[in-house]
CSV table of C-alpha atoms in Angstrom, one decimal:
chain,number,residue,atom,x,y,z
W,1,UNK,CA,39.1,4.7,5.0
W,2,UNK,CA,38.3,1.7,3.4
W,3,UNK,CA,34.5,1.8,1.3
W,4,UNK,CA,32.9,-2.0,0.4
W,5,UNK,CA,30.8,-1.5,-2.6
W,6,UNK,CA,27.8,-4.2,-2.1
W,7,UNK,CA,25.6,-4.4,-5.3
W,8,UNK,CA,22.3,-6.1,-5.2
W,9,UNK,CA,19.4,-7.3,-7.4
W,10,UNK,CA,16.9,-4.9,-7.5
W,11,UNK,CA,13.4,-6.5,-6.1
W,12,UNK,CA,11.4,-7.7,-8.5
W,13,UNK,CA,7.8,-8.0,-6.8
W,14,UNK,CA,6.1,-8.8,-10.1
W,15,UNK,CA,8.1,-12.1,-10.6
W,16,UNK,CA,8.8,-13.2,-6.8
W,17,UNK,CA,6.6,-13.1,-3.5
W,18,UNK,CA,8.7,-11.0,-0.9
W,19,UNK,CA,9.5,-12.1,2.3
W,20,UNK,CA,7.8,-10.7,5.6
W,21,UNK,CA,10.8,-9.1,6.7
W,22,UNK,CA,10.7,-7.3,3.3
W,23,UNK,CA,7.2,-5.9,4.2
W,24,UNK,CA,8.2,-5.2,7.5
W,25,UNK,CA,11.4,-2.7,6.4
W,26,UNK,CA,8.7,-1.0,3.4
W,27,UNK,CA,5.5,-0.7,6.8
W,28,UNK,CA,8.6,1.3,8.7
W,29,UNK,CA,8.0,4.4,7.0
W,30,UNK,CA,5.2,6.0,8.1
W,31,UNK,CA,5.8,9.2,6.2
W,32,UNK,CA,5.0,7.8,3.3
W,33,UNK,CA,1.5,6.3,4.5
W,34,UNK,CA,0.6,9.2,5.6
W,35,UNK,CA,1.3,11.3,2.1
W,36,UNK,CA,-0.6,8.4,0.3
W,37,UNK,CA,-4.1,9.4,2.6
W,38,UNK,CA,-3.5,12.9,1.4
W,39,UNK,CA,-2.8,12.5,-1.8
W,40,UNK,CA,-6.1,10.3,-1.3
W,41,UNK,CA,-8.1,12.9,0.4
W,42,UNK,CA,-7.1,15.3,-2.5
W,43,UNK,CA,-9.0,13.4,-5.1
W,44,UNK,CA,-11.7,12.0,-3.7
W,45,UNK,CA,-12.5,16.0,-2.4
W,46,UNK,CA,-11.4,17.1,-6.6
W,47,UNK,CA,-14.4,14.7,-7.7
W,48,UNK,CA,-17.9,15.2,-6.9
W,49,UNK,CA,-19.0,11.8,-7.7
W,50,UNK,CA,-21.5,10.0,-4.9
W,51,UNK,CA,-19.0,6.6,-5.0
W,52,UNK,CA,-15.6,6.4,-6.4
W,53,UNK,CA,-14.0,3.1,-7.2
W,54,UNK,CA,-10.6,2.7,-6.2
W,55,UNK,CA,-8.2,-0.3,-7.5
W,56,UNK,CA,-5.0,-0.9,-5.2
W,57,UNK,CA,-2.6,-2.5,-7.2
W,58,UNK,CA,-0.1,-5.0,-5.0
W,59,UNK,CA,-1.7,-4.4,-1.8
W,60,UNK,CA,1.1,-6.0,0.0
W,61,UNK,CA,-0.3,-6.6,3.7
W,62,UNK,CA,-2.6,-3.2,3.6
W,63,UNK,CA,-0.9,-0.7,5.4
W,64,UNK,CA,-2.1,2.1,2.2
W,65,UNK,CA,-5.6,0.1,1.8
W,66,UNK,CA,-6.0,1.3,5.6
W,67,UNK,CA,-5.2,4.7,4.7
W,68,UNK,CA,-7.5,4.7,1.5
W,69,UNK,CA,-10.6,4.0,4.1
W,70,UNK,CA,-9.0,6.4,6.5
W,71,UNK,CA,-8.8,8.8,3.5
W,72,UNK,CA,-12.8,7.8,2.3
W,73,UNK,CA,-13.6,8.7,6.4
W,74,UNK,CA,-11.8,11.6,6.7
W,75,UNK,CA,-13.5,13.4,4.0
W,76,UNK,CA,-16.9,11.6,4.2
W,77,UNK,CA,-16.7,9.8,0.8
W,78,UNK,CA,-18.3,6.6,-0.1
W,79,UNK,CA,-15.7,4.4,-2.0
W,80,UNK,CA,-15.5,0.9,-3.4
W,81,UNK,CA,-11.9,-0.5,-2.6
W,82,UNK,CA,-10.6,-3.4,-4.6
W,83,UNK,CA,-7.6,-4.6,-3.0
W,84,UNK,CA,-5.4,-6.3,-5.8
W,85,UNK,CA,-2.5,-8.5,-4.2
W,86,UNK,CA,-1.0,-11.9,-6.1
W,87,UNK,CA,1.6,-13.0,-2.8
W,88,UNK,CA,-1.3,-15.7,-0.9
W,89,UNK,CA,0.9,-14.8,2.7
W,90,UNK,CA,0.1,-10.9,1.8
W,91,UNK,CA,-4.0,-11.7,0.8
W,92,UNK,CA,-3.9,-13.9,3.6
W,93,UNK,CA,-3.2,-10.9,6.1
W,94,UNK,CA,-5.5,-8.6,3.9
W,95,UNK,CA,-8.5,-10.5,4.7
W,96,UNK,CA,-7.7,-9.7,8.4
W,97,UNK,CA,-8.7,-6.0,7.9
């Protein structure tokens, strides 16, 4: 059995905008969106504040700002959401939702 060892860059989102495709293969995982609105839900129901700002840092195209609101709906807490994204393509999709 022969084994090709491929060795790649690791991304580096803070220098370079990713590619769609690249957004696409991370939005794949459903899992993981789903454990991010719990993790959510879990603090917003540990404080007992009447708004709670929230700062999303690299938004990407908003699949976890979607489950942040779904998170502020499901447990009936008002939030302010600042959605913090530098790649124009990714804000450009952001202001769709």
């Amino acid at each position: 059995m022969e084994v090709k060892l491929r060795i790649i860059a690791p991304l580096q989102p803070l220098m370079d905008n990713l590619e769609s495709y690249t957004y696409e293969t991370f939005e794949k995982d459903p899992i993981k969106y789903d454990l991010y609105r719990q993790a959510v839900e879990k603090a917003l129901k540990a404080k007992d504040l009447e708004e709670t700002v929230v700062f999303m840092l690299g938004a990407g195209r908003g699949p976890i700002v979607d489950k942040i609101l779904e998170a502020a709906k499901n447990v009936e807490k008002k939030i302010k959401l600042y959605a913090i994204e530098k790649n124009r393509s990714a804000i450009n999709i952001l202001r769709l939702i």
